[in-house]
Coordinates of C-alpha atoms in Angstrom, one line a residue:
M25 CA 9.8 -23.1 1.4
K26 CA 7.1 -22.9 4.2
K27 CA 4.2 -20.5 4.6
A28 CA 2.9 -18.7 7.7
T29 CA -0.1 -16.7 7.8
F30 CA -1.1 -14.4 10.5
A31 CA -4.1 -11.5 10.9
G32 CA -3.1 -8.2 12.3
G33 CA -5.9 -5.9 11.5
C34 CA -5.2 -3.8 8.3
F35 CA -3.1 -5.9 6.3
W36 CA -1.5 -3.1 4.9
C37 CA 0.4 -2.8 8.4
M38 CA 1.3 -6.0 8.3
V39 CA 3.7 -6.5 5.6
K40 CA 6.5 -4.1 6.4
P41 CA 7.9 -5.5 9.7
F42 CA 8.2 -8.7 7.7
D43 CA 9.4 -7.6 4.3
E44 CA 12.7 -7.9 3.1
L45 CA 14.3 -9.9 6.1
P46 CA 16.7 -12.7 5.1
G47 CA 14.8 -16.0 4.6
I48 CA 11.5 -14.0 3.8
H49 CA 10.5 -14.8 0.2
G50 CA 7.4 -13.0 -0.3
I51 CA 4.1 -11.6 1.3
V52 CA 0.8 -11.4 -0.1
S53 CA -1.9 -9.4 1.4
G54 CA -5.4 -11.2 1.4
Y55 CA -8.3 -12.7 3.2
T56 CA -8.6 -16.0 4.7
G57 CA -11.1 -18.3 7.0
G58 CA -14.4 -16.8 5.5
N59 CA -17.5 -18.3 3.7
V60 CA -17.3 -16.5 0.4
E61 CA -15.1 -17.7 -2.6
D62 CA -12.4 -15.2 -3.9
P63 CA -13.7 -12.5 -2.3
S64 CA -13.1 -8.6 -3.2
Y65 CA -12.1 -5.9 -1.0
E66 CA -15.2 -4.5 -0.9
Q67 CA -17.0 -7.4 0.3
V68 CA -14.2 -8.1 3.1
K69 CA -14.6 -4.8 4.5
T70 CA -18.1 -5.0 5.2
G71 CA -17.4 -7.6 8.0
T72 CA -20.3 -10.1 6.4
T73 CA -18.1 -13.0 4.6
G74 CA -16.2 -14.5 7.9
H75 CA -12.7 -13.3 6.5
Y76 CA -9.9 -11.9 8.4
E77 CA -7.6 -9.4 6.6
A78 CA -4.3 -11.6 6.6
V79 CA -0.5 -11.8 5.0
E80 CA 0.5 -15.1 3.8
I81 CA 4.6 -15.4 4.2
T82 CA 6.5 -17.3 2.2
Y83 CA 9.7 -18.0 4.4
D84 CA 13.0 -20.3 4.4
P85 CA 12.5 -22.2 8.1
A86 CA 16.6 -22.6 7.5
I87 CA 17.4 -18.8 7.2
F88 CA 14.1 -17.4 9.5
P89 CA 12.4 -20.3 11.2
Y90 CA 8.6 -20.0 12.4
Q91 CA 9.6 -19.1 16.1
K92 CA 10.8 -16.2 14.4
L93 CA 7.8 -14.9 12.9
L94 CA 5.9 -15.6 15.9
D95 CA 8.3 -13.2 18.1
L96 CA 7.7 -10.5 15.2
Y97 CA 4.1 -10.8 14.6
W98 CA 3.2 -10.2 18.6
P99 CA 4.4 -6.7 19.0
Q100 CA 2.5 -5.8 15.7
I101 CA -1.1 -5.9 17.5
D102 CA -3.0 -5.8 20.4
P103 CA -3.5 -9.3 21.3
T104 CA -6.4 -8.4 23.5
D105 CA -8.6 -6.6 21.5
E106 CA -11.5 -8.8 20.2
G107 CA -13.3 -6.3 18.2
G108 CA -10.8 -5.3 15.6
Q109 CA -7.6 -3.5 15.8
F110 CA -7.0 0.0 16.4
F111 CA -9.3 2.3 14.7
D112 CA -9.8 -0.5 12.4
R113 CA -13.2 -2.2 13.8
G114 CA -14.8 -5.4 12.8
S115 CA -14.5 -9.0 12.5
Q116 CA -12.6 -8.7 9.3
Y117 CA -9.8 -7.1 11.5
R118 CA -9.4 -9.5 14.2
T119 CA -6.2 -11.1 15.1
A120 CA -5.2 -14.5 14.4
I121 CA -2.1 -17.2 13.7
F122 CA -3.2 -19.5 11.4
Y123 CA -1.1 -22.8 11.3
H124 CA -0.3 -24.7 8.2
N125 CA 1.2 -28.1 10.7
E126 CA 1.1 -29.5 13.7
E127 CA 4.5 -27.7 14.5
Q128 CA 3.4 -24.5 14.0
K129 CA 0.2 -25.0 16.0
D130 CA 2.2 -26.2 18.5
L131 CA 4.6 -22.9 18.7
A132 CA 1.8 -20.6 18.3
L133 CA 0.1 -22.1 21.4
V134 CA 3.1 -21.8 23.5
S135 CA 4.1 -18.4 22.2
K136 CA 0.4 -17.2 23.2
Q137 CA 0.9 -19.4 26.4
K138 CA 4.1 -17.2 27.3
L139 CA 2.6 -14.1 26.2
E140 CA -0.6 -14.4 28.5
D141 CA 2.1 -15.8 31.4
S142 CA 3.9 -12.4 31.1
S143 CA 1.2 -10.5 32.8
K144 CA 2.4 -7.8 30.0
F145 CA -1.6 -7.0 29.4
S146 CA -4.0 -6.8 32.1
K147 CA -6.7 -8.4 29.7
P148 CA -6.9 -11.4 28.4
I149 CA -4.8 -12.5 25.3
V150 CA -7.7 -13.2 22.6
T151 CA -5.7 -13.6 19.6
E152 CA -7.2 -17.1 18.0
I153 CA -4.7 -19.7 17.0
L154 CA -6.7 -21.5 13.9
P155 CA -5.9 -24.3 11.1
A156 CA -5.3 -22.1 7.8
S157 CA -7.7 -22.5 5.2
V158 CA -8.1 -21.0 1.7
F159 CA -6.2 -18.0 1.4
Y160 CA -7.3 -15.3 -1.3
A161 CA -4.7 -12.5 -2.5
A162 CA -6.0 -9.4 -2.3
E163 CA -6.1 -6.9 -5.4
E164 CA -3.1 -5.4 -6.5
D165 CA -3.5 -2.1 -5.0
H166 CA -3.4 -3.5 -1.7
Q167 CA 0.1 -5.2 -2.4
D168 CA 3.2 -3.8 -0.9
F169 CA 0.7 -0.7 0.0
Y170 CA 3.6 0.7 2.4
K171 CA 5.8 0.9 -0.3
K172 CA 3.2 2.3 -3.1
N173 CA 1.8 4.7 -0.8
P174 CA 4.2 5.6 1.8
A175 CA 2.8 8.9 3.0
K176 CA -0.8 7.2 3.0
Y177 CA 0.8 4.4 5.0
K178 CA 2.6 6.2 7.5
Q179 CA -0.4 8.3 8.1
E180 CA -2.8 5.3 8.4
R181 CA -0.3 4.3 11.1
I182 CA -0.4 7.2 13.3
E183 CA -3.7 8.1 12.9
S184 CA -4.8 4.5 13.8
G185 CA -2.8 4.5 16.9
R186 CA -1.2 1.1 15.9
D187 CA 2.3 2.8 16.2
A188 CA 1.5 4.6 20.0
F189 CA 0.4 1.3 21.0
I190 CA 3.4 -0.4 20.0
K191 CA 5.9 2.1 21.5
E192 CA 3.9 2.1 24.6
N193 CA 3.0 -1.5 25.5
W194 CA 6.2 -3.3 23.6
G195 CA 8.7 -0.6 24.1
K196 CA 9.6 -0.9 19.8
K197 CA 8.9 1.9 17.3
G198 CA 6.5 1.2 14.6
S199 CA 7.0 -0.1 11.2

């Protein structure tokens, strides 16, 4: 098993697209990249800890290769927004790919360059490619949010503009 870590704005919206796929063995919502040890949601949401809301995915690369994770990640986000994602604003909602080894780094950089070269977006791709650091699991009520609170999850995706953006820019239905 290997780990992959992605920040795509609100971590509630980053679980379902990856969940329950063959080769995916677990997804944890949490915080990474900051300067406070074991932060709480209340601390992170202030935007003062330096953390990103992120998901850590445990996967079997023989069944679900890292490239497939990247291919699934990009269409979940607005890679041109450096101030957050959709109606979630602030540094804690920025996008990033956190690599765990050189192979992940190389694949992430190539996938970002491919997206830039595609001219899909008129603005620059600002999603960062960063080394993975300590990942702190979020509180239990944030884990599997889409399963525990399906109506609120669906409403959040619609109201935030995430689903409309995905449909318009990626040609896919949101999750």
